[in-house]
Structures are given as structure tokens and as C-alpha cells.
Amino acid sequence: MPAINTTANGGMGGGKTRIAADIDFEADGKQVTWLKLPHSVHRSAYGHIAIPIACIKNGKGPTLLAMSGNHGDEYEGQVATTRLIRELEPKEIKGRVIVLPAANFPAAMAGMRTSPIDQGNLNRTFPGDPDGTPTWMISHYIETELVSRSDVILDLHSGGSSLLYIPSALMGVSKDKARTKKLLALTEAFGAPVGYVNLGGGGDRTSTGAAERAGKLRLGTELGGAGMVGLDSTRIAVEGVRRIMEHMGIAKETDLTRKKPKTRMMDVGGDDYYVYAPDAGLFEPHVDLGAMVKKGQTAGVVQFVDNPMRPPVPALFPRDGMVLCKRVPGRVERGDCLFHLSTDR
Ligand code: CA
């Protein structure tokens, strides 16, 4: 089923959000509540989708927006932000932390990448639409009401159901040198084993695009994935959020930052960094995460269990690099992403 956006103009159009929020972003203290996204359906004529949100504020200082569940099946960040809401007290900080733990709430509750209501992939809907379907309404709210109030947007992703990553923090490229420097510092500050620059760019329809339009800094992550809550990757998520607060001066520096493990800074470029399934079948990988590979090396082969004498079809690496990400499910269709590489900066 294709994504449904009921809008006529397909864009932001300067409209105001119809999502109600019983929250005062200027008030000191800790507020934990729900956004109310109007949703009139058969079982609930005057109902709304209740999307959890928290604002923890103490005096003047920078604002961090920590969000997860942009893709509903990426769980490490959701654990980290849920814990953050329960554990963080205003007296520990100077400034403000806005937490949106399940950004595409219907997707997060379904444990799916996209919304079961409108099939929306939240990170392909920015700048959203106040009069669109729920996913478009949410991205519009994030862009107009949350990104606009924030200095740093930390959007916690993982590999989701189909991919697994070496836990990474990542940034987009910017033409502005001063901005790039700040983004590089943020990427390192998170403290993941890998920090990478996504040279391919995030695109206008992502949270990166939203941050760019507002002139804000956006840090992303790819924390693990495989549709699970990884032990190491979840610890990295929890500690990384804290380190970003320390880096921004919202929280006092602790040993988490002072004794931070070294981050390997890398690049992820365009299409030649990616390996796609050349045929439909069962993919047998020949390398694992972290492998250093060469151009032309066999990444794996597609086997044909339904026709055993048919020779397997190899998938080759288009360039040298390190295997940063791999596909999880064994069955593949032509065009599925099997691996992507990174290269040292
Ligand atoms: Ca994602």
C-alpha cells in the first residue's frame, strides 16, 4: 500500500499545527505529558493519538531535543529516552531537554519502521503537513514546534528490523566550515565506536533537512538494530545522550566524557559504498561487520534453494572499505541493501 498523504499542497504551507500540547516549554521543572493528535476513527469518534513528550528545564541555557522512535522498530534509542524521562531531574541541568521517545508513535507501538495508519516513513515526510495524515502531522509538529526551540537535535536511530550496524553516531555534510566543525565535535562527543560523516546527505525530507532549514545542529545515530535491544548498543545510547548534554554544557562534565572511549571517525559516501542483492533468493554472506574489504571482493552469494543446481550469483564490493552495516534477514529480493561500507577520514 503506498503512503497516503491527503494533503492538496503536500507541503508545510505555513499552516499551524493541529496537535495540542498541554506543555509550557518556557516553564522550569519537569513536565511529562502527551501530545494530542486529533484522530477521528470508527472506534473513537472524538479521540486523539497520545504521543508522550517531556520537557525538563532549569533556567537559561541551551536546548537539546532528544528523539527516538522516528522509525518504530529501532529500539536502543527508545530505551535511552524512556529512561532519560524517568531519571533526569531539573536540578541536574542548566538549560532545557525536550524528549520525544516515540516520535512516530503508531509505528513505535506496532514495532514497525512505518506507521500502520498511513504507511508514513516519518523520516521521509519533513517538513510535514498540519492537515496531512498522522505521520505528516507529526513531522510538521517536530519541525515547527520542537526543532525551532532547540540548539541540537539528537535523532536516535538504529538499523531497524532489516539492518545491523556497528554502533555509530553520524552527521550530514554542510558547506559552512564552522558548522561542520561543530557537527564533527558533536559526533565525537557521543562516544560511539564509530562516528561518520554521511557524504550522501540525508535529504530535505529527513530530520537532517528540518535542522538544516532552521540552522540547527542535528546529530543522528545508527546504534545497532536487527529489531532487538542490544546490550552494548543500548548502553552506548544511554551514555551518548548524557555525553551530548555534557558537551552542550547542559549537564556537568563527568567521567563519562572525561574517560570517553575513542571514536573512529569515518566517511560514508555515495552509491559505491553500498552492496545490493543482484537476484532474489537466500543470501549467504562471506564477511561480517568490521571486516576490511577490497574492491571486487565477494560480499556473499545469492543461493537458490528452489533450484539447487543453479549457480549462486555473487554480490561484489564496489570499493575498498570497512563493513559498517549488514542486512539481517536471510531471504533477499533484488535491490535489497546487503551491506554498506565506511572509509577512514
Ligand atoms: Ca532509521
Tab-separated table of C-alpha atoms and ligand atoms in Angstrom:
chain	number	residue	atom	x	y	z
A	1	MET	CA	0.000	0.000	0.000
A	2	PRO	CA	1.518	3.363	-0.963
A	3	ALA	CA	1.976	6.178	1.524
A	4	ILE	CA	-1.175	8.209	1.775
A	5	ASN	CA	-0.969	11.920	2.270
A	6	THR	CA	-4.349	13.522	1.984
A	7	THR	CA	-2.955	16.990	1.524
A	8	ALA	CA	-3.571	19.042	-1.583
A	9	ASN	CA	-0.384	21.078	-1.397
A	10	GLY	CA	1.861	18.324	0.003
A	11	GLY	CA	3.870	20.819	1.977
A	12	MET	CA	4.007	22.889	5.099
A	13	GLY	CA	2.180	25.825	3.585
A	14	GLY	CA	2.702	27.945	6.691
A	15	GLY	CA	-0.216	26.296	8.496
A	16	LYS	CA	-0.279	25.918	12.253
A	17	THR	CA	-0.192	22.524	13.902
A	18	ARG	CA	-3.447	20.922	14.976
A	19	ILE	CA	-1.584	18.844	17.557
A	20	ALA	CA	-2.452	20.162	21.021
A	21	ALA	CA	0.213	20.135	23.714
A	22	ASP	CA	-0.530	20.646	27.379
A	23	ILE	CA	3.060	21.701	27.994
A	24	ASP	CA	4.820	25.022	28.634
A	25	PHE	CA	8.271	24.847	27.058
A	26	GLU	CA	9.279	28.039	28.902
A	27	ALA	CA	8.470	26.725	32.404
A	28	ASP	CA	11.178	25.473	34.744
A	29	GLY	CA	10.743	21.989	36.183
A	30	LYS	CA	9.867	18.594	34.793
A	31	GLN	CA	6.760	18.139	32.698
A	32	VAL	CA	5.819	14.744	31.311
A	33	THR	CA	2.661	14.610	29.245
A	34	TRP	CA	1.171	13.587	25.885
A	35	LEU	CA	0.740	15.468	22.646
A	36	LYS	CA	-2.822	15.130	21.371
A	37	LEU	CA	-3.009	14.351	17.660
A	38	PRO	CA	-6.688	14.503	16.637
A	39	HIS	CA	-7.678	11.156	15.139
A	40	SER	CA	-11.343	10.529	14.426
A	41	VAL	CA	-11.910	6.872	13.580
A	42	HIS	CA	-14.655	4.245	13.783
A	43	ARG	CA	-13.799	3.090	17.296
A	44	SER	CA	-13.217	6.592	18.659
A	45	ALA	CA	-15.070	9.472	17.015
A	46	TYR	CA	-13.562	12.297	19.079
A	47	GLY	CA	-10.325	10.571	20.026
A	48	HIS	CA	-6.690	11.511	19.680
A	49	ILE	CA	-3.373	9.703	19.395
A	50	ALA	CA	-1.485	10.380	22.658
A	51	ILE	CA	2.226	10.861	21.936
A	52	PRO	CA	4.468	11.043	25.021
A	53	ILE	CA	6.687	14.099	25.425
A	54	ALA	CA	8.748	15.569	28.253
A	55	CYS	CA	10.309	18.946	28.920
A	56	ILE	CA	12.937	19.193	31.650
A	57	LYS	CA	14.165	22.727	32.208
A	58	ASN	CA	16.233	24.657	34.696
A	59	GLY	CA	16.943	28.334	33.994
A	60	LYS	CA	18.720	29.701	30.958
A	61	GLY	CA	20.930	27.542	28.770
A	62	PRO	CA	20.966	25.564	25.556
A	63	THR	CA	18.179	23.217	24.456
A	64	LEU	CA	18.627	19.605	23.435
A	65	LEU	CA	15.843	17.785	21.594
A	66	ALA	CA	16.385	14.059	22.188
A	67	MET	CA	14.101	11.987	19.982
A	68	SER	CA	13.747	8.299	19.139
A	69	GLY	CA	11.129	6.107	17.513
A	70	ASN	CA	11.383	8.140	14.300
A	71	HIS	CA	11.423	4.609	12.919
A	72	GLY	CA	9.306	2.487	15.241
A	73	ASP	CA	11.419	-0.700	15.056
A	74	GLU	CA	14.650	0.972	16.208
A	75	TYR	CA	14.718	0.336	19.917
A	76	GLU	CA	18.005	1.273	21.594
A	77	GLY	CA	17.216	4.996	21.475
A	78	GLN	CA	13.684	4.386	22.728
A	79	VAL	CA	15.083	2.676	25.827
A	80	ALA	CA	17.553	5.536	26.374
A	81	THR	CA	14.954	8.327	26.048
A	82	THR	CA	12.370	6.483	28.177
A	83	ARG	CA	14.976	6.126	30.925
A	84	LEU	CA	16.036	9.750	30.464
A	85	ILE	CA	12.468	10.963	31.099
A	86	ARG	CA	12.224	8.971	34.334
A	87	GLU	CA	15.732	9.639	35.602
A	88	LEU	CA	16.670	13.222	34.652
A	89	GLU	CA	15.804	15.912	37.224
A	90	PRO	CA	15.851	19.678	36.559
A	91	LYS	CA	18.447	20.283	39.297
A	92	GLU	CA	20.988	18.204	37.337
A	93	ILE	CA	20.904	20.550	34.352
A	94	LYS	CA	21.211	24.139	33.199
A	95	GLY	CA	19.059	24.733	30.151
A	96	ARG	CA	16.414	22.514	28.652
A	97	VAL	CA	15.992	18.946	27.429
A	98	ILE	CA	12.923	18.120	25.337
A	99	VAL	CA	12.388	14.376	24.958
A	100	LEU	CA	10.207	12.717	22.316
A	101	PRO	CA	10.719	8.976	22.934
A	102	ALA	CA	8.315	7.573	20.315
A	103	ALA	CA	8.228	10.188	17.569
A	104	ASN	CA	6.178	8.151	15.094
A	105	PHE	CA	4.077	6.772	17.939
A	106	PRO	CA	1.795	4.452	15.900
A	107	ALA	CA	4.906	2.919	14.258
A	108	ALA	CA	6.670	2.528	17.619
A	109	MET	CA	3.659	0.776	19.172
A	110	ALA	CA	3.489	-1.587	16.197
A	111	GLY	CA	7.262	-2.199	16.265
A	112	MET	CA	7.407	-1.162	12.623
A	113	ARG	CA	9.553	1.201	10.588
A	114	THR	CA	6.493	2.933	9.161
A	115	SER	CA	3.090	3.902	10.540
A	116	PRO	CA	0.369	1.243	10.296
A	117	ILE	CA	-2.152	4.106	9.962
A	118	ASP	CA	-0.884	5.879	6.838
A	119	GLN	CA	2.242	3.832	5.927
A	120	GLY	CA	4.230	7.019	6.531
A	121	ASN	CA	8.008	6.823	6.998
A	122	LEU	CA	8.390	9.806	9.360
A	123	ASN	CA	11.943	10.484	8.198
A	124	ARG	CA	10.735	10.939	4.603
A	125	THR	CA	7.903	13.364	5.429
A	126	PHE	CA	9.601	16.549	6.682
A	127	PRO	CA	8.611	19.403	6.630
A	128	GLY	CA	5.294	17.594	7.064
A	129	ASP	CA	1.817	18.964	6.787
A	130	PRO	CA	-0.515	20.248	9.554
A	131	ASP	CA	-3.518	18.952	7.583
A	132	GLY	CA	-1.962	15.683	6.404
A	133	THR	CA	-2.344	12.185	7.832
A	134	PRO	CA	-0.787	11.420	11.277
A	135	THR	CA	2.818	10.867	10.136
A	136	TRP	CA	2.825	14.164	8.189
A	137	MET	CA	1.207	15.966	11.139
A	138	ILE	CA	3.932	14.641	13.466
A	139	SER	CA	6.859	15.721	11.264
A	140	HIS	CA	5.240	19.133	10.854
A	141	TYR	CA	4.923	19.430	14.651
A	142	ILE	CA	8.548	18.364	15.184
A	143	GLU	CA	9.818	20.869	12.603
A	144	THR	CA	7.696	23.874	13.602
A	145	GLU	CA	7.373	23.380	17.371
A	146	LEU	CA	10.417	21.368	18.524
A	147	VAL	CA	13.332	21.866	16.106
A	148	SER	CA	12.626	25.599	16.213
A	149	ARG	CA	13.090	25.609	20.016
A	150	SER	CA	16.283	23.513	20.027
A	151	ASP	CA	20.001	24.092	19.549
A	152	VAL	CA	20.860	20.433	18.985
A	153	ILE	CA	18.543	17.736	17.614
A	154	LEU	CA	19.669	14.251	18.615
A	155	ASP	CA	17.713	11.765	16.485
A	156	LEU	CA	18.425	8.252	17.770
A	157	HIS	CA	18.157	5.633	15.024
A	158	SER	CA	19.299	2.005	14.754
A	159	GLY	CA	19.387	-0.455	11.893
A	160	GLY	CA	15.762	-1.473	12.443
A	161	SER	CA	14.400	-4.878	11.503
A	162	SER	CA	16.415	-5.345	8.309
A	163	LEU	CA	19.877	-3.934	9.171
A	164	LEU	CA	22.551	-4.205	11.875
A	165	TYR	CA	25.239	-1.534	12.443
A	166	ILE	CA	28.444	-1.184	14.370
A	167	PRO	CA	27.071	1.399	16.866
A	168	SER	CA	27.672	4.797	15.258
A	169	ALA	CA	26.946	8.490	15.573
A	170	LEU	CA	26.567	10.351	12.295
A	171	MET	CA	26.308	13.792	10.818
A	172	GLY	CA	25.409	15.299	7.476
A	173	VAL	CA	27.711	17.478	5.418
A	174	SER	CA	27.481	21.236	5.443
A	175	LYS	CA	29.081	23.814	3.160
A	176	ASP	CA	29.588	26.002	6.219
A	177	LYS	CA	33.024	25.192	7.723
A	178	ALA	CA	32.218	26.481	11.231
A	179	ARG	CA	29.051	24.412	11.268
A	180	THR	CA	30.917	21.296	10.076
A	181	LYS	CA	33.416	21.765	12.906
A	182	LYS	CA	30.614	21.892	15.478
A	183	LEU	CA	28.962	18.806	13.974
A	184	LEU	CA	32.253	16.867	13.995
A	185	ALA	CA	32.751	17.754	17.676
A	186	LEU	CA	29.201	16.599	18.495
A	187	THR	CA	29.684	13.353	16.562
A	188	GLU	CA	32.837	12.558	18.526
A	189	ALA	CA	31.275	13.666	21.811
A	190	PHE	CA	28.571	10.980	21.597
A	191	GLY	CA	31.259	8.353	22.256
A	192	ALA	CA	30.108	5.571	19.906
A	193	PRO	CA	32.790	3.222	18.496
A	194	VAL	CA	32.296	4.832	15.054
A	195	GLY	CA	31.394	8.406	14.110
A	196	TYR	CA	30.741	9.047	10.446
A	197	VAL	CA	30.011	11.800	8.007
A	198	ASN	CA	27.163	10.883	5.697
A	199	LEU	CA	28.526	12.378	2.486
A	200	GLY	CA	25.489	11.093	0.582
A	201	GLY	CA	23.393	13.551	2.596
A	202	GLY	CA	20.191	12.982	4.497
A	203	GLY	CA	17.841	14.754	2.118
A	204	ASP	CA	15.310	17.520	2.620
A	205	ARG	CA	12.591	15.168	3.837
A	206	THR	CA	14.557	13.941	6.889
A	207	SER	CA	15.141	15.400	10.349
A	208	THR	CA	18.538	16.469	8.975
A	209	GLY	CA	16.680	18.572	6.406
A	210	ALA	CA	14.485	20.049	9.157
A	211	ALA	CA	17.544	21.011	11.201
A	212	GLU	CA	19.302	22.488	8.146
A	213	ARG	CA	16.281	24.660	7.305
A	214	ALA	CA	16.284	26.018	10.870
A	215	GLY	CA	20.075	26.412	11.049
A	216	LYS	CA	20.224	23.932	13.948
A	217	LEU	CA	22.721	21.135	14.591
A	218	ARG	CA	21.446	17.620	14.036
A	219	LEU	CA	23.252	14.526	15.256
A	220	GLY	CA	21.996	11.111	14.218
A	221	THR	CA	22.895	7.606	15.331
A	222	GLU	CA	22.796	4.070	13.982
A	223	LEU	CA	23.068	2.214	17.260
A	224	GLY	CA	22.643	-1.436	16.385
A	225	GLY	CA	19.442	-2.859	15.053
A	226	ALA	CA	18.286	-6.312	13.957
A	227	GLY	CA	14.954	-5.474	15.587
A	228	MET	CA	16.454	-6.115	19.033
A	229	VAL	CA	17.538	-4.174	22.087
A	230	GLY	CA	21.276	-4.782	22.032
A	231	LEU	CA	23.056	-4.773	25.408
A	232	ASP	CA	26.140	-2.808	24.301
A	233	SER	CA	24.286	-0.589	21.851
A	234	THR	CA	21.706	0.399	24.484
A	235	ARG	CA	24.456	1.307	26.980
A	236	ILE	CA	26.107	3.398	24.239
A	237	ALA	CA	22.745	5.127	23.619
A	238	VAL	CA	22.188	5.935	27.307
A	239	GLU	CA	25.754	7.175	27.804
A	240	GLY	CA	25.782	9.042	24.487
A	241	VAL	CA	22.713	11.121	25.362
A	242	ARG	CA	24.358	12.070	28.662
A	243	ARG	CA	27.641	12.923	26.905
A	244	ILE	CA	25.826	15.210	24.458
A	245	MET	CA	24.232	17.046	27.414
A	246	GLU	CA	27.711	17.423	28.927
A	247	HIS	CA	29.204	18.549	25.605
A	248	MET	CA	26.487	21.216	25.253
A	249	GLY	CA	27.045	22.437	28.814
A	250	ILE	CA	23.533	21.397	29.868
A	251	ALA	CA	24.973	18.868	32.340
A	252	LYS	CA	28.249	18.987	34.287
A	253	GLU	CA	31.120	17.036	32.780
A	254	THR	CA	31.617	13.610	34.365
A	255	ASP	CA	33.951	10.665	33.823
A	256	LEU	CA	31.610	9.511	31.055
A	257	THR	CA	33.045	12.353	28.974
A	258	ARG	CA	36.496	12.559	30.569
A	259	LYS	CA	37.168	8.839	30.074
A	260	LYS	CA	35.243	8.524	26.811
A	261	PRO	CA	36.433	5.691	24.534
A	262	LYS	CA	37.931	6.828	21.261
A	263	THR	CA	35.580	7.206	18.302
A	264	ARG	CA	36.836	6.059	14.875
A	265	MET	CA	35.891	8.915	12.538
A	266	MET	CA	34.836	7.710	9.090
A	267	ASP	CA	33.015	8.702	5.907
A	268	VAL	CA	30.084	7.060	4.197
A	269	GLY	CA	29.875	8.161	0.592
A	270	GLY	CA	27.516	7.580	-2.293
A	271	ASP	CA	26.263	4.529	-4.109
A	272	ASP	CA	29.638	2.766	-4.369
A	273	TYR	CA	29.623	2.312	-0.573
A	274	TYR	CA	26.525	0.093	-0.824
A	275	VAL	CA	26.046	-3.515	-1.926
A	276	TYR	CA	22.619	-4.603	-3.177
A	277	ALA	CA	21.173	-8.056	-3.827
A	278	PRO	CA	21.723	-8.933	-7.517
A	279	ASP	CA	18.916	-11.517	-7.517
A	280	ALA	CA	16.113	-12.869	-5.323
A	281	GLY	CA	16.989	-15.834	-3.125
A	282	LEU	CA	18.824	-16.755	0.062
A	283	PHE	CA	21.854	-14.575	0.741
A	284	GLU	CA	24.968	-16.286	2.093
A	285	PRO	CA	27.345	-13.573	3.408
A	286	HIS	CA	31.120	-14.038	3.107
A	287	VAL	CA	32.110	-11.230	5.507
A	288	ASP	CA	30.892	-9.829	8.811
A	289	LEU	CA	30.676	-6.395	10.472
A	290	GLY	CA	34.064	-4.736	10.922
A	291	ALA	CA	35.740	-6.588	8.019
A	292	MET	CA	38.178	-4.545	5.901
A	293	VAL	CA	37.333	-5.381	2.293
A	294	LYS	CA	38.718	-4.645	-1.179
A	295	LYS	CA	37.087	-3.517	-4.396
A	296	GLY	CA	35.818	-6.533	-6.353
A	297	GLN	CA	35.869	-8.832	-3.284
A	298	THR	CA	32.855	-11.145	-2.960
A	299	ALA	CA	30.478	-9.831	-0.292
A	300	GLY	CA	28.438	-13.010	-0.497
A	301	VAL	CA	26.339	-15.048	-2.877
A	302	VAL	CA	22.635	-15.493	-3.536
A	303	GLN	CA	21.720	-19.200	-3.326
A	304	PHE	CA	18.699	-20.762	-4.997
A	305	VAL	CA	17.224	-23.329	-2.646
A	306	ASP	CA	14.351	-23.921	-5.064
A	307	ASN	CA	16.793	-24.840	-7.892
A	308	PRO	CA	19.945	-26.224	-6.223
A	309	MET	CA	21.942	-26.782	-9.435
A	310	ARG	CA	21.601	-23.139	-10.447
A	311	PRO	CA	24.980	-21.481	-9.793
A	312	PRO	CA	24.912	-18.914	-6.962
A	313	VAL	CA	25.050	-15.246	-8.027
A	314	PRO	CA	27.807	-13.251	-6.310
A	315	ALA	CA	27.490	-9.721	-4.928
A	316	LEU	CA	30.770	-7.768	-5.093
A	317	PHE	CA	32.048	-4.806	-3.093
A	318	PRO	CA	32.239	-1.803	-5.457
A	319	ARG	CA	35.152	-0.232	-3.496
A	320	ASP	CA	37.559	-0.696	-0.561
A	321	GLY	CA	36.268	-0.028	2.939
A	322	MET	CA	35.126	-1.335	6.313
A	323	VAL	CA	31.819	-3.187	6.673
A	324	LEU	CA	29.751	-0.860	8.895
A	325	CYS	CA	26.271	-2.269	8.278
A	326	LYS	CA	24.819	-5.605	7.192
A	327	ARG	CA	21.425	-6.975	6.275
A	328	VAL	CA	19.763	-9.225	8.865
A	329	PRO	CA	17.072	-11.401	7.191
A	330	GLY	CA	18.454	-14.214	5.051
A	331	ARG	CA	15.864	-14.027	2.243
A	332	VAL	CA	16.510	-11.202	-0.196
A	333	GLU	CA	14.854	-9.613	-3.175
A	334	ARG	CA	16.794	-7.927	-5.962
A	335	GLY	CA	17.631	-4.419	-4.781
A	336	ASP	CA	17.750	-5.133	-1.030
A	337	CYS	CA	20.722	-3.489	0.712
A	338	LEU	CA	23.110	-6.251	1.869
A	339	PHE	CA	25.998	-4.192	3.239
A	340	HIS	CA	27.319	-0.699	3.406
A	341	LEU	CA	30.876	0.386	3.839
A	342	SER	CA	32.686	3.233	5.533
A	343	THR	CA	36.182	4.588	4.999
A	344	ASP	CA	38.554	6.249	7.465
A	345	ARG	CA	38.599	10.039	7.263
B	1	CA	CA	16.402	4.658	10.958
